[in-house]
PDB file of C-alpha atoms in Angstrom:
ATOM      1  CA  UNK A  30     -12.082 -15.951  -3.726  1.00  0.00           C
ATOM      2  CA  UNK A  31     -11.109 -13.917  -6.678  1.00  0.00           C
ATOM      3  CA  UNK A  32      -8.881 -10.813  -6.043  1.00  0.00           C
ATOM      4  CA  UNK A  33      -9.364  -7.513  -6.861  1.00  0.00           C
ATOM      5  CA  UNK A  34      -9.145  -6.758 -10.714  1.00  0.00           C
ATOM      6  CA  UNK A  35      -7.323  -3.700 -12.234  1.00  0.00           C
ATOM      7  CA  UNK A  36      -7.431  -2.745 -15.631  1.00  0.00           C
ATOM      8  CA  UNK A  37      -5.251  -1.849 -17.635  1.00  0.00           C
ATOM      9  CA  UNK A  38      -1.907  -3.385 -16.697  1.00  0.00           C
ATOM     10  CA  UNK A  39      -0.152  -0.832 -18.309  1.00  0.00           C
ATOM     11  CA  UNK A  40      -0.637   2.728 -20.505  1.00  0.00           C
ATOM     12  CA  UNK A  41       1.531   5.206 -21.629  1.00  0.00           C
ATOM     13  CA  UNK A  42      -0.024   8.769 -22.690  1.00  0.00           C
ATOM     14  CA  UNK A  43       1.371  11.790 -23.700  1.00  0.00           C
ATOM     15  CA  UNK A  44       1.132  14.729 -21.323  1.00  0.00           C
ATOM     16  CA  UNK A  45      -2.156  16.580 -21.563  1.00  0.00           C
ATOM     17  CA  UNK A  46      -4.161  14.127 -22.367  1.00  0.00           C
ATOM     18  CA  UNK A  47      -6.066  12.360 -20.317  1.00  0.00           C
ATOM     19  CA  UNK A  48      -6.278   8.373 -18.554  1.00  0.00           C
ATOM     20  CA  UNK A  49      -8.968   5.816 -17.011  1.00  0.00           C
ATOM     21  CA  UNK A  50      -8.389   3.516 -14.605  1.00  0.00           C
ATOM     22  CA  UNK A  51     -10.602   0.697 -13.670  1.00  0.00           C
ATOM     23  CA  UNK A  52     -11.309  -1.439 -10.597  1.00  0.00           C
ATOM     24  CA  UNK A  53     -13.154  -4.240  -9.781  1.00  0.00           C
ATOM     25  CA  UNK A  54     -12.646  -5.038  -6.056  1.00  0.00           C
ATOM     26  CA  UNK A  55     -13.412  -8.152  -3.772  1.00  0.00           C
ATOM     27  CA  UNK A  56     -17.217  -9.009  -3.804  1.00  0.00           C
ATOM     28  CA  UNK A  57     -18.689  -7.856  -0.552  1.00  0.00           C
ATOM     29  CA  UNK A  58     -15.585  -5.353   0.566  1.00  0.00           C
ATOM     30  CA  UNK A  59     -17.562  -2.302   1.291  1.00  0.00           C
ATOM     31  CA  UNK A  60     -14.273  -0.208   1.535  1.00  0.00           C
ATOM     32  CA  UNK A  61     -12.374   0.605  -1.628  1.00  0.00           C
ATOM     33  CA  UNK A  62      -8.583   2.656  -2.036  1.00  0.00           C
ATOM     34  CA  UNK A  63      -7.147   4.173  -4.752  1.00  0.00           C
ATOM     35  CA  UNK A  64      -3.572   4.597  -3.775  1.00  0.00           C
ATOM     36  CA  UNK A  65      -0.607   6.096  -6.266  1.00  0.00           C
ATOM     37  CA  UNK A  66       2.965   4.334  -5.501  1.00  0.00           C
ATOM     38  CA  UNK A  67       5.892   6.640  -7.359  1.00  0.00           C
ATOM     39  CA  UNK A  68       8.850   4.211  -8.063  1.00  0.00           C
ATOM     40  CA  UNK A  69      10.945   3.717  -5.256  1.00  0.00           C
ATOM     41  CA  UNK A  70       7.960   5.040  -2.538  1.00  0.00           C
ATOM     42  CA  UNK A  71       5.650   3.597  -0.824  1.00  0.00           C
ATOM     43  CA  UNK A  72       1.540   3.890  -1.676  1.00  0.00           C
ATOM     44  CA  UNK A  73       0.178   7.335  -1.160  1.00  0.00           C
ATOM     45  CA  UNK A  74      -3.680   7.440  -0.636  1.00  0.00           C
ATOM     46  CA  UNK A  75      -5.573   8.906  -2.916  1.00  0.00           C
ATOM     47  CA  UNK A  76      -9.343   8.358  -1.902  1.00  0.00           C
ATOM     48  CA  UNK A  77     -11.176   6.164   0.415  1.00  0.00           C
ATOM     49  CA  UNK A  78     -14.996   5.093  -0.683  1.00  0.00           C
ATOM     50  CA  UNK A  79     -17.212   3.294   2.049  1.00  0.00           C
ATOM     51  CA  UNK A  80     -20.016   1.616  -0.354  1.00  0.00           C
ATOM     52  CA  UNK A  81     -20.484   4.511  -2.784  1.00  0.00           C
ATOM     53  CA  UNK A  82     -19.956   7.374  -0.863  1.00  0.00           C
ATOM     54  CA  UNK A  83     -16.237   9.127  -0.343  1.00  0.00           C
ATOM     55  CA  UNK A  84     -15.035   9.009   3.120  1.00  0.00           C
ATOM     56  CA  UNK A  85     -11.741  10.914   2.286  1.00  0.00           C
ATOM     57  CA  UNK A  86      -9.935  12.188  -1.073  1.00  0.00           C
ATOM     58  CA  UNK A  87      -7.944  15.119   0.871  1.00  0.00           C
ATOM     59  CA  UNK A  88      -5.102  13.799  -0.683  1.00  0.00           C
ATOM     60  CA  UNK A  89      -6.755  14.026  -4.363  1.00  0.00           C
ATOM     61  CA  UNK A  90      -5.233  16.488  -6.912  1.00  0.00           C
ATOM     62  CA  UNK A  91      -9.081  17.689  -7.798  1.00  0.00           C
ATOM     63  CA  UNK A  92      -7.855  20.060 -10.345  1.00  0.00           C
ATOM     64  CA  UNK A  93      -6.826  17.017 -12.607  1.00  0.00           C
ATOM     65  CA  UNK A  94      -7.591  13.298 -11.050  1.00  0.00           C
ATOM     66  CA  UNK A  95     -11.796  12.589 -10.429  1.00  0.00           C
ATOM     67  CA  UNK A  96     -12.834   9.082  -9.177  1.00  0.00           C
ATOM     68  CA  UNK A  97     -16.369   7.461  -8.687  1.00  0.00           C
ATOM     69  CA  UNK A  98     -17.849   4.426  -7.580  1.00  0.00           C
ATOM     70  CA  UNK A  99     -21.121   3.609  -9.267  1.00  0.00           C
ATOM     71  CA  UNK A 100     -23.828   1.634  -7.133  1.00  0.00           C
ATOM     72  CA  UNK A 101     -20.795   0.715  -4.115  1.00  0.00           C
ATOM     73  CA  UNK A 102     -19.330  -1.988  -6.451  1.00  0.00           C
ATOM     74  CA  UNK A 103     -16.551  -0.755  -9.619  1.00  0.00           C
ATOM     75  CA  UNK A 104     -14.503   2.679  -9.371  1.00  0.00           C
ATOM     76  CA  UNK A 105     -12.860   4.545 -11.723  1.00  0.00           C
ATOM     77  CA  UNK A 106      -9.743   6.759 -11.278  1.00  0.00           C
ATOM     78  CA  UNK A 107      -9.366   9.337 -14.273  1.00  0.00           C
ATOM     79  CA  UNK A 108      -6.747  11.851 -14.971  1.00  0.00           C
ATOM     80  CA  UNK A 109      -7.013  14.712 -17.031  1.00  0.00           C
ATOM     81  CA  UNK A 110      -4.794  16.487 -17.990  1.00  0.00           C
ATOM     82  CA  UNK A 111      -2.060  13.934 -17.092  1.00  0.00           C
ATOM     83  CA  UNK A 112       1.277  15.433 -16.215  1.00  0.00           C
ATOM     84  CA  UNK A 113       5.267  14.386 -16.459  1.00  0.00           C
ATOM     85  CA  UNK A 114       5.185  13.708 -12.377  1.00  0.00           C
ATOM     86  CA  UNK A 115       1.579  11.426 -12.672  1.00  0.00           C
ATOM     87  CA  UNK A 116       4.051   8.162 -14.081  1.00  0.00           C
ATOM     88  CA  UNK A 117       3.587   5.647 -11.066  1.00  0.00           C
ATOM     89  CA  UNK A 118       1.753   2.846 -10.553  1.00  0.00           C
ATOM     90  CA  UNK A 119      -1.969   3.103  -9.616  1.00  0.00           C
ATOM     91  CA  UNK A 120      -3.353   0.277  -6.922  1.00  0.00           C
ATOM     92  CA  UNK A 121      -6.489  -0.105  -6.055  1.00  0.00           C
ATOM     93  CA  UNK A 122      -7.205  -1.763  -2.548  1.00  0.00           C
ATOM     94  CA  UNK A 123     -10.579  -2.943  -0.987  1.00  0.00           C
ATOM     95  CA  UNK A 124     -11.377  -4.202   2.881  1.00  0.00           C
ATOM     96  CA  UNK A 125     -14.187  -5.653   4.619  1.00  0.00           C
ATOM     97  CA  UNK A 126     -15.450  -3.115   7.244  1.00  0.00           C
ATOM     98  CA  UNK A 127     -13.372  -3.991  10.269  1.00  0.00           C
ATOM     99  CA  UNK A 128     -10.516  -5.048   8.672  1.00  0.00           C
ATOM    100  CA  UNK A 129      -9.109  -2.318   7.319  1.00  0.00           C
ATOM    101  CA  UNK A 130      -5.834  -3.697   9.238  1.00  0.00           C
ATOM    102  CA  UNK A 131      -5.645  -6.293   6.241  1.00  0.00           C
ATOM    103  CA  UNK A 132      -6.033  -4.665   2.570  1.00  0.00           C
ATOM    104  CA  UNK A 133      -6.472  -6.843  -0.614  1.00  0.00           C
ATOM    105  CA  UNK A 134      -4.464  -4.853  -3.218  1.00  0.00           C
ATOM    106  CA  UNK A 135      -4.892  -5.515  -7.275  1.00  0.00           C
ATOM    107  CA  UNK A 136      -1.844  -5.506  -9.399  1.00  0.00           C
ATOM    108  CA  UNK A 137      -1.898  -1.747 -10.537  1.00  0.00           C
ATOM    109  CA  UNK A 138      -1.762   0.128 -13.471  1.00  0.00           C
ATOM    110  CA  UNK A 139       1.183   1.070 -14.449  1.00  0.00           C
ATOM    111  CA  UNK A 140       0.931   4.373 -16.243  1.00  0.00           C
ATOM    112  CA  UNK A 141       4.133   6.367 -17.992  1.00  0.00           C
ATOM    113  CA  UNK A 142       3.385  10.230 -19.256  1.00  0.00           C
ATOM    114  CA  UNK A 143       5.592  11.184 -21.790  1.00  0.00           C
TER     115      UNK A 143
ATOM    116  CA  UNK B  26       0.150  14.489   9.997  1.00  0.00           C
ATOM    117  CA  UNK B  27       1.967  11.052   9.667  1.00  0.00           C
ATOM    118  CA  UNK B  28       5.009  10.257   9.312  1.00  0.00           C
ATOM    119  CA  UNK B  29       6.781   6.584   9.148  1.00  0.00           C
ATOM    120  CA  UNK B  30      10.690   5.877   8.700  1.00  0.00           C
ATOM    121  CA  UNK B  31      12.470   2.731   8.064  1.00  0.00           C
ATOM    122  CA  UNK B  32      16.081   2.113   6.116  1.00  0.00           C
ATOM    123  CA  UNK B  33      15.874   1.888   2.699  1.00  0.00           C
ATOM    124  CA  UNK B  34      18.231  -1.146   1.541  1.00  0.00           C
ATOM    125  CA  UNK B  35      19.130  -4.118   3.666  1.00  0.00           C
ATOM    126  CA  UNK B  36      20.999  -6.823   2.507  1.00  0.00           C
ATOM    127  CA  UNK B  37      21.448 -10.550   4.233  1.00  0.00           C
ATOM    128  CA  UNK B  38      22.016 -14.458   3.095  1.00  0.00           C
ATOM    129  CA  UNK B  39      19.931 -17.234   2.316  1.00  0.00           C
ATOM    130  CA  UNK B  40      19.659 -18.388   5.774  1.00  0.00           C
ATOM    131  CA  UNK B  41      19.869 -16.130   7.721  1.00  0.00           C
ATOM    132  CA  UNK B  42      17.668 -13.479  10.073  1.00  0.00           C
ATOM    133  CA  UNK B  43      17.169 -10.404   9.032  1.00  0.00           C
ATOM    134  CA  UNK B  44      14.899  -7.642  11.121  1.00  0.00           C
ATOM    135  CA  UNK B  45      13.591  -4.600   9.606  1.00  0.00           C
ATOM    136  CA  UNK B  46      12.818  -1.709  11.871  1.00  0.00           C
ATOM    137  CA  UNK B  47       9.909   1.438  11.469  1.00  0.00           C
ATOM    138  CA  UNK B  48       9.500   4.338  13.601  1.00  0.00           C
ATOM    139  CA  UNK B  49       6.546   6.156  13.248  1.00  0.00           C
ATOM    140  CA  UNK B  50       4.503   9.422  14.425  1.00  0.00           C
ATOM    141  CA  UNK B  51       1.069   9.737  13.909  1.00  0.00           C
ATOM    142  CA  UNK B  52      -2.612  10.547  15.603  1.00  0.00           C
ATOM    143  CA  UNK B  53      -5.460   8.189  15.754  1.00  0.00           C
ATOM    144  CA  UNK B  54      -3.400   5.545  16.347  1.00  0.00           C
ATOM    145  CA  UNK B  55      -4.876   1.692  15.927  1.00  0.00           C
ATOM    146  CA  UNK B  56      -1.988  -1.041  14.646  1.00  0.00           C
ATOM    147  CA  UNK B  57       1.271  -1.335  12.961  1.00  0.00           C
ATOM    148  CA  UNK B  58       0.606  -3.505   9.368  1.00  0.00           C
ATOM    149  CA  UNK B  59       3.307  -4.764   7.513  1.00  0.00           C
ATOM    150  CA  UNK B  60       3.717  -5.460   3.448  1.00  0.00           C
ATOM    151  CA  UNK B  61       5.546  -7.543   1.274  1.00  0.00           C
ATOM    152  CA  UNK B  62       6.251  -6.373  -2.581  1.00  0.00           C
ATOM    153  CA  UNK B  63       7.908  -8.015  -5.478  1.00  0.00           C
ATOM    154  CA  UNK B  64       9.068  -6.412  -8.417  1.00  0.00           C
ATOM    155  CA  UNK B  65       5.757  -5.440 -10.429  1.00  0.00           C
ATOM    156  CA  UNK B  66       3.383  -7.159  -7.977  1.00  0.00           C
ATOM    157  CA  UNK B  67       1.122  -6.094  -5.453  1.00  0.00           C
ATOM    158  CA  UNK B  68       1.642  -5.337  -2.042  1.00  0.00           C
ATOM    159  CA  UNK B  69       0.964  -8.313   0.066  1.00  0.00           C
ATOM    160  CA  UNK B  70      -0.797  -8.542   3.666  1.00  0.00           C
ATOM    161  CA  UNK B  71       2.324 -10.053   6.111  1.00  0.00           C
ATOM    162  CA  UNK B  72       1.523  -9.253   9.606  1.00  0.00           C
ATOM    163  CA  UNK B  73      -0.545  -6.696  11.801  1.00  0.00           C
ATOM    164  CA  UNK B  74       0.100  -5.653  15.519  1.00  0.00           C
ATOM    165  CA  UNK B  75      -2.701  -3.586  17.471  1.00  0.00           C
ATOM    166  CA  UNK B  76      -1.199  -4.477  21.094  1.00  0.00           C
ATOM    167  CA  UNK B  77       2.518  -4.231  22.015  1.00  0.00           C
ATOM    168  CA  UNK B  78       4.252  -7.585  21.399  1.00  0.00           C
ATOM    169  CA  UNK B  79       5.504 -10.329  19.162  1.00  0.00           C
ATOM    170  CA  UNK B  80       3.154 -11.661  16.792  1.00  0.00           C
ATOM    171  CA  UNK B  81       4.489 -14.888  15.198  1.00  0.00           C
ATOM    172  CA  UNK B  82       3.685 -16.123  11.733  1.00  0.00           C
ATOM    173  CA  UNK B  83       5.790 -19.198  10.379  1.00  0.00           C
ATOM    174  CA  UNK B  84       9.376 -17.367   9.624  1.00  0.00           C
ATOM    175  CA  UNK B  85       8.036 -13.943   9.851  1.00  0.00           C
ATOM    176  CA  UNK B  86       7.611 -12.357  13.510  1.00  0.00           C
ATOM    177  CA  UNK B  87       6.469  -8.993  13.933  1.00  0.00           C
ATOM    178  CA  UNK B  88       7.039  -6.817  17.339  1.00  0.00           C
ATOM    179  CA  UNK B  89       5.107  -3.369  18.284  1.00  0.00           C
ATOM    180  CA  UNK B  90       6.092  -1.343  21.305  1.00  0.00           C
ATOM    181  CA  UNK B  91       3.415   1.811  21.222  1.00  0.00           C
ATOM    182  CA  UNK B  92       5.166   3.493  23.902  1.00  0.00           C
ATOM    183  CA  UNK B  93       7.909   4.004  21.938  1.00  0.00           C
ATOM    184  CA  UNK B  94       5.758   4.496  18.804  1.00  0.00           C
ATOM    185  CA  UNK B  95       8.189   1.352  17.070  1.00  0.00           C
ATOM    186  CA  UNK B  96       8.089  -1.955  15.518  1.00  0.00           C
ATOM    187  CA  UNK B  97      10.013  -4.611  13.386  1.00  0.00           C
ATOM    188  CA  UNK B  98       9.194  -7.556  11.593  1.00  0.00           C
ATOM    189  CA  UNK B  99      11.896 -10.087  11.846  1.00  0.00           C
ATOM    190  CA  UNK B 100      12.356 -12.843   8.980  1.00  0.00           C
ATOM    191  CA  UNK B 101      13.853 -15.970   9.834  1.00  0.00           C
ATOM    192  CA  UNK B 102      15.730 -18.422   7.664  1.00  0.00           C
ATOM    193  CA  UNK B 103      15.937 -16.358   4.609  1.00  0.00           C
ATOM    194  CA  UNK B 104      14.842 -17.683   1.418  1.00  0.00           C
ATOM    195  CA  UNK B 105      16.176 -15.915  -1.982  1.00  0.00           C
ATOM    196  CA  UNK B 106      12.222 -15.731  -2.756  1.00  0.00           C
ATOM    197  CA  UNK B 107      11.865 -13.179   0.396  1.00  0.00           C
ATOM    198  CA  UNK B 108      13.561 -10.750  -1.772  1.00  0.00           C
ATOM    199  CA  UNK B 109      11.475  -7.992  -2.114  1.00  0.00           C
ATOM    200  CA  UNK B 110      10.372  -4.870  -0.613  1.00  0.00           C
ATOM    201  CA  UNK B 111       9.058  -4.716   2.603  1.00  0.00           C
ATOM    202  CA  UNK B 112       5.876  -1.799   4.008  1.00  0.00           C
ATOM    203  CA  UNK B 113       5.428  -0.992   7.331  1.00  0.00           C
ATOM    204  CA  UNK B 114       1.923   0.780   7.546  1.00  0.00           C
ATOM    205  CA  UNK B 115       0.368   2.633  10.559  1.00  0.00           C
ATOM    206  CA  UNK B 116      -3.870   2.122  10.224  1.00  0.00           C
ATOM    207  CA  UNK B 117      -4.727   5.348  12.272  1.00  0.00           C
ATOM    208  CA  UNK B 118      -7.503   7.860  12.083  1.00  0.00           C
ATOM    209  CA  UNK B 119     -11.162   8.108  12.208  1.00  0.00           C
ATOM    210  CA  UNK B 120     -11.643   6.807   8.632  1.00  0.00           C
ATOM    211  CA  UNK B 121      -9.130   4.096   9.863  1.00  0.00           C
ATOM    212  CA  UNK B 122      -6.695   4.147   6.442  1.00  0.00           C
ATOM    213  CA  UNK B 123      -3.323   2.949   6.558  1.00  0.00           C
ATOM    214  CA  UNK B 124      -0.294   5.152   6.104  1.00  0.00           C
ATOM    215  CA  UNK B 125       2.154   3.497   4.508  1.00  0.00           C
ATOM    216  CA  UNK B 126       6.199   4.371   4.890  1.00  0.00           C
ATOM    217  CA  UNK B 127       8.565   4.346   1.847  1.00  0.00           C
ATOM    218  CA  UNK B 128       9.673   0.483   1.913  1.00  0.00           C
ATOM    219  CA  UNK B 129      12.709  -1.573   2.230  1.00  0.00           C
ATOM    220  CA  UNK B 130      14.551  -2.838  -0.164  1.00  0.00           C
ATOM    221  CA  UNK B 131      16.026  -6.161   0.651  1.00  0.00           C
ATOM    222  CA  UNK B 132      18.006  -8.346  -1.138  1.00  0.00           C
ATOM    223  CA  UNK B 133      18.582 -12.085  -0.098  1.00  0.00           C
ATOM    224  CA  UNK B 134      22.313 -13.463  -1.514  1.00  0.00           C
ATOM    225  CA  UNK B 135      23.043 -17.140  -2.029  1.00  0.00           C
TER     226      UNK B 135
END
C-alpha cells in the first residue's frame, strides 16, 4: 500500500510571501489532517477533512493559512502571507473512518521563512 | 481544552528497559496512542490503548489506567535504532482527532 505523499520536501520563502503545500493521502482514507510540528513540539492540528468537507479547522490561522480538498481525494495547505514563527514542518495525516486511533502520516514539508 | 505532559529527555543503554510516562487531561475521552519519530521522518503508529491495561507488542508494551487519566509505553531490550522521539496522543472528542503531547527525546547509548 503506498503511503501518503507530501510535496515538497522542503521550501524556504521569504516572509510575506506566500507557500503551497500538497498532499496526496492513502487511497480510500476518507479522513485527512494537516498538522504543523514546531521543532522540538509535538504536531498541532490544523484541520480535519472527512471526504471533502471540513470537520474542524478551529485551530487554523484563517487570516493567513487556507486549505481545500478537491473531490475528497488531494488537499492543499497554503500560506499567505508567511511569517518568521510559520518555519516548522507541515504533516499531513489520513485515517480510515474508525481508525482514527491509527494515523498514516507523510514525511512533511519542511518549510523555513526567512 | 487538552492538555498532555510527559518528560522531555530520557536517556538509557542498549539493552536495557526504558518506560516513558504521559499524564493527560482532556474531554471526550476514547484511547491513549503512542508515536515513534526519527530525526526528519514521520511520526510512526506504535501502540493504542482504549481500555485500562497492558497492551503488548514485541519489545514495546503500552499501559493505560483512565482512572488516573495515565499511561506509559515501556521498551524492552533497547536497540540504538529506538533512538528517537517518542508521542503520546489522546484521540478524544466528537470529531475523534488525536491530541498529541510535546514528545520525548530519548537517546539509546552503546
Amino acid at each position: 500500500e503506498a503511503g501518503v505523499a507530501q510535496s515538497p520536501r522542503y521550501k524556504i520563502i521569504e516572509k510575506r510571501q506566500s507557500v503551497a503545500f500538497w498532499c496526496n493521502p492513502i487511497s480510500g482514507h476518507a479522513t485527512l489532517y494537516w498538522y504543523q510540528q514546531i521543532l522540538g513540539q509535538g504536531p498541532k492540528l490544523l484541520i480535519q477533512f472527512q471526504n471533502n468537507g471540513v470537520v474542524d479547522d478551529s485551530q487554523l490561522p484563517k487570516d493567513r493559512f487556507s486549505a481545500e480538498r478537491l473531490k475528497g481525494v488531494d488537499s492543499t495547505l497554503k500560506i499567505q502571507p508567511a511569517k518568521l514563527e510559520d518555519s516548522a514542518v507541515y504533516l499531513c495525516a489520513s485515517s480510515l473512518a474508525g481508525t482514527e486511533k491509527s494515523y498514516t502520516f507523510g514525511s512533511g514539508t519542511r518549510l523555513t521563512v526567512v | 481544552g487538552q492538555s498532555l505532559e510527559q518528560p522531555s529527555e530520557v536517556t538509557a543503554v542498549e539493552g536495557a528497559i526504558v518506560q516513558i510516562n504521559c499524564t493527560y487531561q482532556t474531554s471526550g475521552f476514547y484511547g491513549l496512542s503512542w508515536y515513534q519519530q526519527h530525526d526528519g521522518g514521520a511520526p510512526t503508529f506504535l501502540s493504542y490503548n482504549a481500555l485500562d491495561g497492558l497492551e503488548e507488542t514485541g519489545r514495546f508494551s503500552s499501559f493505560l489506567s483512565r482512572s488516573d487519566s495515565y499511561g506509559y509505553l515501556l521498551l524492552q531490550e533497547l536497540q540504538m535504532k529506538d533512538s528517537a522521539s517518542y508521542f503520546c496522543a489522546v484521540l478524544s472528542g466528537s470529531a475523534r482527532q488525536l491530541t498529541f503531547g510535546s514528545g520525548t527525546q530519548l537517546t539509546v547509548l552503546p
